[in-house]
Coordinates of C-alpha atoms (C1' of nucleotides) in Angstrom, one line a residue:
Chain H
M1 CA 68.7 102.8 100.6
N2 CA 67.7 99.2 100.7
V3 CA 63.9 99.7 100.5
Q4 CA 63.2 96.6 98.4
L5 CA 65.0 94.5 100.9
E6 CA 63.3 95.9 103.9
D7 CA 59.9 95.0 102.4
I8 CA 60.8 91.4 102.1
C9 CA 63.0 90.7 105.1
G10 CA 62.9 92.4 108.5
K11 CA 64.9 95.5 109.5
R12 CA 67.4 93.3 111.2
E13 CA 68.3 91.6 107.9
T14 CA 68.4 94.9 106.1
V15 CA 70.9 96.3 108.6
L16 CA 73.0 93.2 108.3
N17 CA 73.0 93.4 104.5
S18 CA 73.9 97.1 104.5
T19 CA 76.7 96.5 106.9
L20 CA 78.1 93.8 104.7
A21 CA 78.0 95.9 101.6
L22 CA 79.5 98.9 103.3
I23 CA 82.3 97.0 105.0
R24 CA 83.5 95.6 101.7
Q25 CA 83.8 99.1 100.3
Y26 CA 85.0 101.1 103.3
G27 CA 86.4 98.5 105.8
F28 CA 85.6 98.2 109.5
H29 CA 86.7 101.5 110.7
G30 CA 85.5 103.3 107.6
T31 CA 81.9 102.6 108.1
P32 CA 80.2 104.5 110.9
M33 CA 76.9 103.5 112.4
S34 CA 75.3 106.6 110.9
M35 CA 76.3 105.4 107.4
I36 CA 74.9 102.0 108.0
A37 CA 71.7 103.6 109.2
K38 CA 71.4 105.8 106.2
H39 CA 72.2 102.9 103.8
A40 CA 69.6 100.7 105.5
G41 CA 67.0 103.4 105.5
V42 CA 66.7 103.3 109.2
A43 CA 67.4 105.6 112.2
A44 CA 70.7 105.2 114.0
G45 CA 68.8 104.4 117.2
T46 CA 66.9 101.6 115.5
I47 CA 70.1 99.6 115.0
Y48 CA 70.5 99.5 118.8
H49 CA 67.1 97.9 119.0
Y50 CA 68.5 94.8 117.3
F51 CA 72.1 94.9 118.3
E52 CA 73.7 95.8 121.6
S53 CA 76.7 97.6 120.0
K54 CA 78.7 97.9 116.8
D55 CA 80.8 95.0 117.9
A56 CA 77.8 92.9 118.5
L57 CA 76.5 93.9 115.1
I58 CA 79.7 92.8 113.4
N59 CA 79.9 89.6 115.4
A60 CA 76.3 88.8 114.4
L61 CA 77.1 89.5 110.8
Y62 CA 80.0 87.0 111.1
E63 CA 77.7 84.4 112.5
H64 CA 75.2 85.1 109.7
E65 CA 77.6 85.0 106.8
S66 CA 79.7 82.1 108.0
S67 CA 76.6 80.1 108.6
R68 CA 75.5 80.8 105.0
L69 CA 78.9 79.6 103.8
A70 CA 78.8 76.5 105.9
A71 CA 75.3 75.6 104.7
S72 CA 76.4 76.0 101.0
L73 CA 79.3 73.5 101.2
L74 CA 77.5 70.2 101.1
V75 CA 74.6 71.2 98.9
G76 CA 73.8 68.4 96.5
D77 CA 76.1 66.0 98.3
D78 CA 75.3 62.4 97.4
E79 CA 76.9 59.7 99.6
G80 CA 76.4 57.2 96.7
L81 CA 79.0 58.9 94.6
H82 CA 82.8 58.3 94.6
Y83 CA 84.5 60.3 97.3
K84 CA 86.6 62.2 94.8
E85 CA 83.4 63.3 93.1
R86 CA 81.9 64.4 96.4
F87 CA 85.1 66.3 97.2
F88 CA 85.1 68.1 93.9
R89 CA 81.4 69.0 94.3
C90 CA 82.2 70.4 97.8
M91 CA 85.1 72.5 96.5
L92 CA 83.0 73.8 93.6
N93 CA 80.3 74.8 96.0
H94 CA 82.8 76.5 98.2
Y95 CA 84.3 78.4 95.2
H96 CA 81.0 79.4 93.7
F97 CA 79.8 80.7 97.1
Y98 CA 82.7 83.2 97.1
I99 CA 82.2 84.2 93.5
G100 CA 78.5 84.6 94.0
N101 CA 79.0 86.5 97.3
P102 CA 82.0 88.7 97.0
D103 CA 80.9 91.0 99.8
T104 CA 80.8 88.0 102.1
L105 CA 84.3 86.8 101.0
Y106 CA 85.9 90.2 101.7
F107 CA 84.0 90.5 105.0
L108 CA 84.9 87.0 106.2
E109 CA 88.6 87.5 105.3
Q110 CA 88.7 90.9 107.1
Y111 CA 87.0 89.5 110.1
S112 CA 89.2 86.4 110.4
N113 CA 92.3 88.5 110.4
S114 CA 91.0 91.0 112.9
P115 CA 91.1 90.8 116.7
Y116 CA 87.3 90.2 116.6
A117 CA 87.9 86.6 115.5
K118 CA 89.6 85.5 118.7
T119 CA 86.3 85.6 120.5
Q120 CA 84.7 83.2 118.1
V121 CA 86.7 80.0 118.0
E122 CA 84.4 77.5 119.6
N123 CA 81.2 78.6 117.7
H124 CA 83.2 78.3 114.5
E125 CA 84.0 74.6 115.0
K126 CA 80.4 73.9 115.7
R127 CA 79.2 75.6 112.5
F128 CA 81.6 73.6 110.4
E129 CA 81.2 70.3 112.1
H130 CA 79.7 68.5 109.1
I131 CA 82.6 69.5 106.9
I132 CA 85.1 68.4 109.5
R133 CA 83.4 65.1 109.6
F134 CA 83.5 64.9 105.8
F135 CA 87.2 65.4 105.8
D136 CA 87.8 63.1 108.7
Y137 CA 86.1 60.4 106.7
G138 CA 88.4 61.0 103.7
I139 CA 91.4 60.7 106.0
Q140 CA 90.1 57.5 107.7
Q141 CA 89.3 55.9 104.4
K142 CA 92.8 56.8 103.3
Y143 CA 91.8 58.9 100.3
F144 CA 93.9 61.7 101.8
K145 CA 97.4 61.8 103.3
N146 CA 97.3 61.5 107.0
I147 CA 97.0 65.1 108.1
D148 CA 94.9 66.6 110.9
A149 CA 91.6 67.7 109.5
K150 CA 91.9 70.9 111.5
L151 CA 95.0 71.7 109.4
L152 CA 93.6 70.4 106.2
M153 CA 90.6 72.7 106.3
P154 CA 92.4 76.1 106.5
I155 CA 94.9 74.9 103.8
I156 CA 92.1 74.1 101.4
K157 CA 90.3 77.2 102.3
G158 CA 93.4 79.3 101.8
T159 CA 93.8 78.0 98.3
L160 CA 90.2 78.6 97.3
V161 CA 90.2 82.1 98.8
A162 CA 93.3 82.9 96.9
A163 CA 91.8 81.7 93.7
A164 CA 88.5 83.5 94.2
N165 CA 90.3 86.7 95.0
F166 CA 92.3 86.3 91.9
H167 CA 89.2 85.8 89.9
L168 CA 87.3 88.7 91.4
R169 CA 90.1 91.3 91.6
Q170 CA 91.3 90.7 88.1
H171 CA 87.8 90.9 86.7
M172 CA 88.7 87.8 84.7
V173 CA 86.4 85.2 83.3
F174 CA 87.5 82.1 84.9
S175 CA 86.0 79.1 83.1
D176 CA 84.7 76.1 84.9
D177 CA 87.7 74.2 83.6
D178 CA 90.0 76.7 85.2
I179 CA 88.3 76.2 88.5
R180 CA 88.5 72.4 88.1
A181 CA 92.3 72.8 87.5
V182 CA 92.6 74.6 90.8
I183 CA 90.6 72.0 92.6
S184 CA 92.8 69.3 91.0
M185 CA 95.8 71.1 92.5
I186 CA 94.3 70.7 95.9
W187 CA 93.2 67.1 95.2
D188 CA 96.6 66.1 93.8
G189 CA 98.3 67.7 96.8
I190 CA 96.4 66.0 99.5
K191 CA 95.4 62.6 98.1
K192 CA 97.3 59.5 98.9
Q193 CA 99.6 59.4 95.9
E194 CA 98.7 55.8 95.0
K195 CA 94.9 56.2 95.1
D196 CA 92.7 58.2 92.8
Chain L
M1 CA 108.9 101.3 126.1
N2 CA 111.3 100.2 123.4
V3 CA 114.4 101.9 124.8
Q4 CA 116.9 99.3 123.8
L5 CA 115.6 99.5 120.2
E6 CA 115.8 103.2 120.1
D7 CA 119.4 103.2 121.0
I8 CA 120.3 101.0 118.1
C9 CA 117.9 102.1 115.3
G10 CA 116.5 105.5 114.8
K11 CA 113.2 106.7 116.1
R12 CA 111.6 105.9 112.8
E13 CA 112.3 102.3 113.1
T14 CA 111.2 102.3 116.7
V15 CA 107.9 103.7 115.8
L16 CA 107.4 101.2 113.0
N17 CA 108.3 98.3 115.4
S18 CA 105.9 99.6 118.1
T19 CA 103.1 99.9 115.5
L20 CA 103.7 96.4 114.3
A21 CA 103.5 94.9 117.8
L22 CA 100.5 96.9 118.8
I23 CA 98.5 96.2 115.7
R24 CA 98.9 92.5 116.1
Q25 CA 97.4 92.8 119.6
Y26 CA 94.8 95.5 119.1
G27 CA 94.2 95.7 115.4
F28 CA 94.1 98.7 113.1
H29 CA 91.4 100.7 114.8
G30 CA 92.3 99.5 118.3
T31 CA 95.7 101.2 118.3
P32 CA 95.5 105.0 118.5
M33 CA 98.5 107.2 117.7
S34 CA 98.8 108.1 121.4
M35 CA 99.3 104.4 122.2
I36 CA 102.0 104.0 119.6
A37 CA 103.7 107.1 120.9
K38 CA 103.7 105.8 124.4
H39 CA 104.9 102.3 123.4
A40 CA 107.7 103.8 121.3
G41 CA 108.7 106.2 124.1
V42 CA 108.2 109.2 121.9
A43 CA 105.8 112.2 121.9
A44 CA 102.8 112.0 119.7
G45 CA 104.0 114.9 117.6
T46 CA 107.3 113.2 116.8
I47 CA 105.6 110.5 114.8
Y48 CA 104.4 113.2 112.5
H49 CA 107.9 114.2 111.9
Y50 CA 108.5 110.9 110.2
F51 CA 105.1 110.1 108.8
E52 CA 102.5 112.4 107.3
S53 CA 99.5 110.6 108.8
K54 CA 98.4 107.4 110.4
D55 CA 97.6 106.1 107.0
A56 CA 101.1 106.9 105.8
L57 CA 102.5 105.2 108.8
I58 CA 100.6 102.0 108.1
N59 CA 101.5 102.1 104.4
A60 CA 105.1 102.6 105.3
L61 CA 104.9 99.7 107.7
Y62 CA 103.5 97.5 104.9
E63 CA 106.3 98.5 102.6
H64 CA 108.9 97.8 105.4
E65 CA 107.5 94.3 106.3
S66 CA 106.7 93.1 102.9
S67 CA 110.2 94.0 101.8
R68 CA 111.6 92.0 104.6
L69 CA 109.4 89.0 103.6
A70 CA 110.4 89.4 99.9
A71 CA 114.1 89.5 100.9
S72 CA 113.9 86.3 103.0
L73 CA 112.4 84.1 100.3
L74 CA 115.5 83.3 98.2
V75 CA 118.1 83.3 100.9
G76 CA 120.5 80.5 100.3
D77 CA 119.2 79.8 96.8
D78 CA 121.6 77.9 94.7
E79 CA 121.0 77.7 90.9
G80 CA 123.1 74.6 90.8
L81 CA 120.6 72.5 92.7
H82 CA 117.6 70.6 91.3
Y83 CA 114.6 72.9 90.9
K84 CA 112.6 70.8 93.3
E85 CA 115.3 71.4 96.0
R86 CA 115.3 75.1 95.3
F87 CA 111.5 75.2 95.5
F88 CA 111.5 73.4 98.9
R89 CA 114.2 75.8 100.2
C90 CA 112.1 78.8 99.1
M91 CA 109.0 77.4 100.8
L92 CA 110.9 76.7 104.0
N93 CA 112.2 80.2 104.0
H94 CA 108.8 81.5 103.5
Y95 CA 107.3 79.4 106.3
H96 CA 110.1 80.1 108.7
F97 CA 109.8 83.8 108.1
Y98 CA 106.2 83.7 109.3
I99 CA 107.1 81.6 112.4
G100 CA 109.9 83.8 113.3
N101 CA 107.9 87.0 112.7
P102 CA 104.4 86.3 113.8
D103 CA 103.7 90.0 114.3
T104 CA 104.5 90.5 110.7
L105 CA 102.3 87.7 109.6
Y106 CA 99.3 89.0 111.4
F107 CA 99.9 92.5 110.2
L108 CA 100.4 91.6 106.5
E109 CA 97.2 89.5 106.6
Q110 CA 95.2 92.2 108.2
Y111 CA 96.6 94.8 105.7
S112 CA 96.0 92.6 102.6
N113 CA 92.4 92.2 103.5
S114 CA 91.8 95.8 104.3
P115 CA 90.9 98.7 101.9
Y116 CA 94.4 100.0 102.4
A117 CA 95.8 97.3 100.2
K118 CA 94.0 98.6 97.1
T119 CA 96.5 101.5 96.9
Q120 CA 99.5 99.2 96.7
V121 CA 99.2 96.8 93.8
E122 CA 102.0 98.0 91.5
N123 CA 104.6 98.4 94.2
H124 CA 103.8 94.9 95.3
E125 CA 104.6 93.3 92.0
K126 CA 107.9 95.1 91.9
R127 CA 108.9 93.9 95.3
F128 CA 108.2 90.3 94.5
E129 CA 109.7 90.4 91.0
H130 CA 112.5 87.9 91.7
I131 CA 110.0 85.4 93.0
I132 CA 107.7 85.8 90.1
R133 CA 110.6 85.1 87.9
F134 CA 111.5 82.0 89.9
F135 CA 108.0 80.6 89.4
D136 CA 107.9 81.6 85.8
Y137 CA 111.0 79.6 85.3
G138 CA 109.4 76.5 86.9
I139 CA 106.4 76.8 84.6
Q140 CA 108.6 77.3 81.4
Q141 CA 110.7 74.3 82.3
K142 CA 107.5 72.4 82.8
Y143 CA 108.2 71.4 86.4
F144 CA 104.8 72.9 87.2
K145 CA 101.4 72.6 85.6
N146 CA 100.7 75.4 83.2
I147 CA 99.2 78.0 85.5
D148 CA 99.6 81.8 85.5
A149 CA 102.4 82.6 88.0
K150 CA 100.2 85.4 89.3
L151 CA 97.7 82.8 90.3
L152 CA 100.2 80.3 91.5
M153 CA 101.7 82.7 94.0
P154 CA 98.6 83.6 96.0
I155 CA 97.6 79.9 96.1
I156 CA 101.0 78.9 97.5
K157 CA 101.0 81.8 99.9
G158 CA 97.5 80.9 101.0
T159 CA 98.6 77.4 101.9
L160 CA 101.7 78.5 103.8
V161 CA 99.8 81.3 105.7
A162 CA 97.2 78.7 106.7
A163 CA 99.8 76.3 108.0
A164 CA 101.7 79.0 109.8
N165 CA 98.5 80.3 111.5
F166 CA 97.7 76.8 112.5
H167 CA 101.1 76.4 114.0
L168 CA 101.1 79.7 115.8
R169 CA 97.5 79.7 117.1
Q170 CA 97.5 76.2 118.4
H171 CA 100.8 76.8 120.2
M172 CA 101.9 73.5 118.7
V173 CA 105.3 72.2 118.1
F174 CA 105.4 71.6 114.4
S175 CA 108.4 69.5 113.4
D176 CA 110.5 70.2 110.3
D177 CA 109.0 67.0 108.9
D178 CA 105.5 68.3 109.4
I179 CA 106.4 71.4 107.5
R180 CA 108.0 69.3 104.7
A181 CA 104.7 67.4 104.5
V182 CA 102.8 70.6 104.0
I183 CA 105.3 71.7 101.3
S184 CA 104.9 68.3 99.7
M185 CA 101.2 68.9 99.5
I186 CA 101.9 72.1 97.6
W187 CA 104.5 70.5 95.3
D188 CA 102.4 67.4 94.6
G189 CA 99.5 69.7 93.8
I190 CA 101.3 71.9 91.3
K191 CA 104.0 69.7 89.7
K192 CA 103.5 68.2 86.3
Q193 CA 102.3 64.7 87.4
E194 CA 104.9 62.8 85.4
K195 CA 107.9 64.8 86.5
D196 CA 109.5 65.0 90.0
Chain R
dA1 C1' 138.5 125.3 123.3
dT2 C1' 134.5 128.7 123.5
dC3 C1' 130.9 131.1 121.8
dT4 C1' 127.3 132.0 118.1
dT5 C1' 124.0 130.7 115.0
dC6 C1' 121.1 128.0 112.5
dT7 C1' 118.4 123.9 111.6
dA8 C1' 116.3 119.7 112.6
dA9 C1' 114.3 117.0 116.1
dT10 C1' 111.2 116.7 119.8
dT11 C1' 107.6 117.8 123.0
dG12 C1' 102.8 117.5 124.8
dA13 C1' 98.9 120.3 125.7
dA14 C1' 95.1 121.9 123.0
dC15 C1' 91.9 121.7 119.0
dG16 C1' 88.4 120.2 116.2
dT17 C1' 86.2 116.4 114.3
dT18 C1' 84.1 112.1 114.1
dC19 C1' 81.6 108.6 115.9
dA20 C1' 79.2 105.2 119.0
dT21 C1' 75.7 105.4 122.0
dT22 C1' 71.7 107.4 124.6
dC23 C1' 67.2 108.9 125.5
dG24 C1' 62.9 111.4 125.5
dG25 C1' 59.4 111.4 122.4
dT26 C1' 56.5 109.4 118.5
dT27 C1' 54.3 106.0 115.7
dA28 C1' 52.2 101.4 114.6
dC29 C1' 49.6 98.1 115.9
dA30 C1' 47.6 94.4 118.6
Chain A
dT1 C1' 45.4 101.2 126.2
dG2 C1' 49.5 99.1 126.4
dT3 C1' 53.8 97.5 124.2
dA4 C1' 57.2 97.1 120.9
dA5 C1' 59.3 99.3 117.1
dC6 C1' 61.2 103.4 115.6
dC7 C1' 63.1 108.0 115.3
dG8 C1' 67.0 111.5 115.2
dA9 C1' 68.9 115.3 117.7
dA10 C1' 72.0 115.6 121.7
dT11 C1' 76.0 113.9 124.4
dG12 C1' 80.4 112.9 125.5
dA13 C1' 84.4 110.3 124.9
dA14 C1' 88.1 109.1 121.8
dC15 C1' 91.2 110.1 118.5
dG16 C1' 94.1 112.1 114.7
dT17 C1' 96.5 116.1 114.0
dT18 C1' 98.5 120.8 114.9
dC19 C1' 101.6 124.1 116.7
dA20 C1' 104.1 127.2 119.6
dA21 C1' 107.7 126.4 122.5
dT22 C1' 112.0 123.8 123.8
dT23 C1' 116.1 121.2 123.1
dA24 C1' 120.1 118.9 120.6
dG25 C1' 123.5 119.0 117.7
dA26 C1' 126.2 120.5 113.8
dA27 C1' 128.8 124.1 111.4
dG28 C1' 131.3 128.2 111.5
dA29 C1' 133.6 132.0 113.6
dT30 C1' 136.9 133.8 117.0

DNA sequence: ATCTTCTAATTGAACGTTCATTCGGTTACA
DNA sequence: TGTAACCGAATGAACGTTCAATTAGAAGAT
C-alpha cells in the first residue's frame, strides 16, 4: 500500500503511481483494476471516481508521465551557452530522467508500441513543442545535417532509450563518461561534419 | 480468412500469420483466441493442437519473426568488400525488412517492451550471434569506436526502428537516398572519427 | 482395389475464471 | 443538511481453455 504517498498527494496521484509501478512489473493486461486498488489502498469503485475507465486511466497516466518527461528535458538550459553544450545538457537530462524513473521508461515504451498510442498523436506534439523548436533551431543554424526535426527526434530518442535500457537491464554502473560517449555518438552522427 | 495461405503452408503457419496481423491491429489483449481462430479459418480447439496456450503461441510467434529478421540481415554480404560497404548493406537489409514487414515490426516492438520478453534473453543472443560477430569484428578492426557490441546493437536498432516507424506512420515515400542519409548518421556516429 | 484399423487432426459448444464496471449504501466534511 | 468522496460486494460479459465427438488419412490385411 502507498499510504505515505496518499498523505502527501491526493488519491488520484496515488492511483496513478500504483498503476505505473504495477504496469512495469505485470504489463497492461497483467494488472487488473482490483490490483491497482489494493496497491493504492483504495476501493475499486473509488478509481472510477477519478477515471472513467481503465483505458482512461492509462491514457491519463501517459499524459502525466510524458509531461514529466517533456518538462525535464530543458531543465537548466542556458541560451548563452554554445549550442553543442546545450544539446549535451538536454541529452543528459533525457538520459537521467530514464535512469531516475525506470517505471516511467518501461511504461512509456509499452504505451508507445500499443494501439493506445494511436489516439494521442496531436497532444503529443503539443507537449514536446519546445523541444521541437530547440531542434529546429539547430537545423536552421546548420549545426545539424538537414533532416526533418520530426524524424530527428525519434531517432535520438531511440538511441537514448536503447542505452538506458541497457544500463537498467544489465544492472551495470554506467559512468557519466560512458553516457557522454553515447551522446557523442548521437552528436557525431547528426552534426554537420565540418562544424563542431 | 486466410484460405490461400492454408493451402500452401500448414495450419500452424496460418495461425501464426493471423496472430501477427491481428496483433498489429488490436494489440496483445485486444485479440482473443476466438478472433485468431476465425481469421485463420480454424476452430478454436485446433490452435491448442499446435500451441500449449496463448502465451506459448505468442512466444512461438516471436521466435518465428525474430528468426526471419535475423536471417535477413546478412543477405548478400560479401567479405571481399570494404567493411563500410558491408555495414551499409546490413543496415539497408535491416531497414527494408521492417518496411517490407510492418506487421512484424509492430509485433516485435510490442513484444520487446512487454513482460513476455524477459523469458527470452538467452535464445535471443543465439539467434543474433552472426550479427554480434559482425559488429565485434568492426570494433576489433577499429572501424568503430570502442563500445560493447551488446550496447552498439540496440542503439543501431533503435535508430532504424525509429526511422522505419516514421516512414510507415507518416505514409511517406522515403527515397533510398533518405535511408542512406539515416544510415550515414549511424555510421558517422559510431565510426572512429579518423577512419572512413 | 476394397475393407479394416488406428492415429492424428479437427471441431465448436460448454465450462470456469477473471475482470472491468456498477450501484446502493456509508462516511467525511463543509 | 447537503454534497462529494469513498466503499466493496454483486453483476455480467469476455475470454482462455477443455473435451467428447467427428473426420481424414495412412498403413496393413485380404
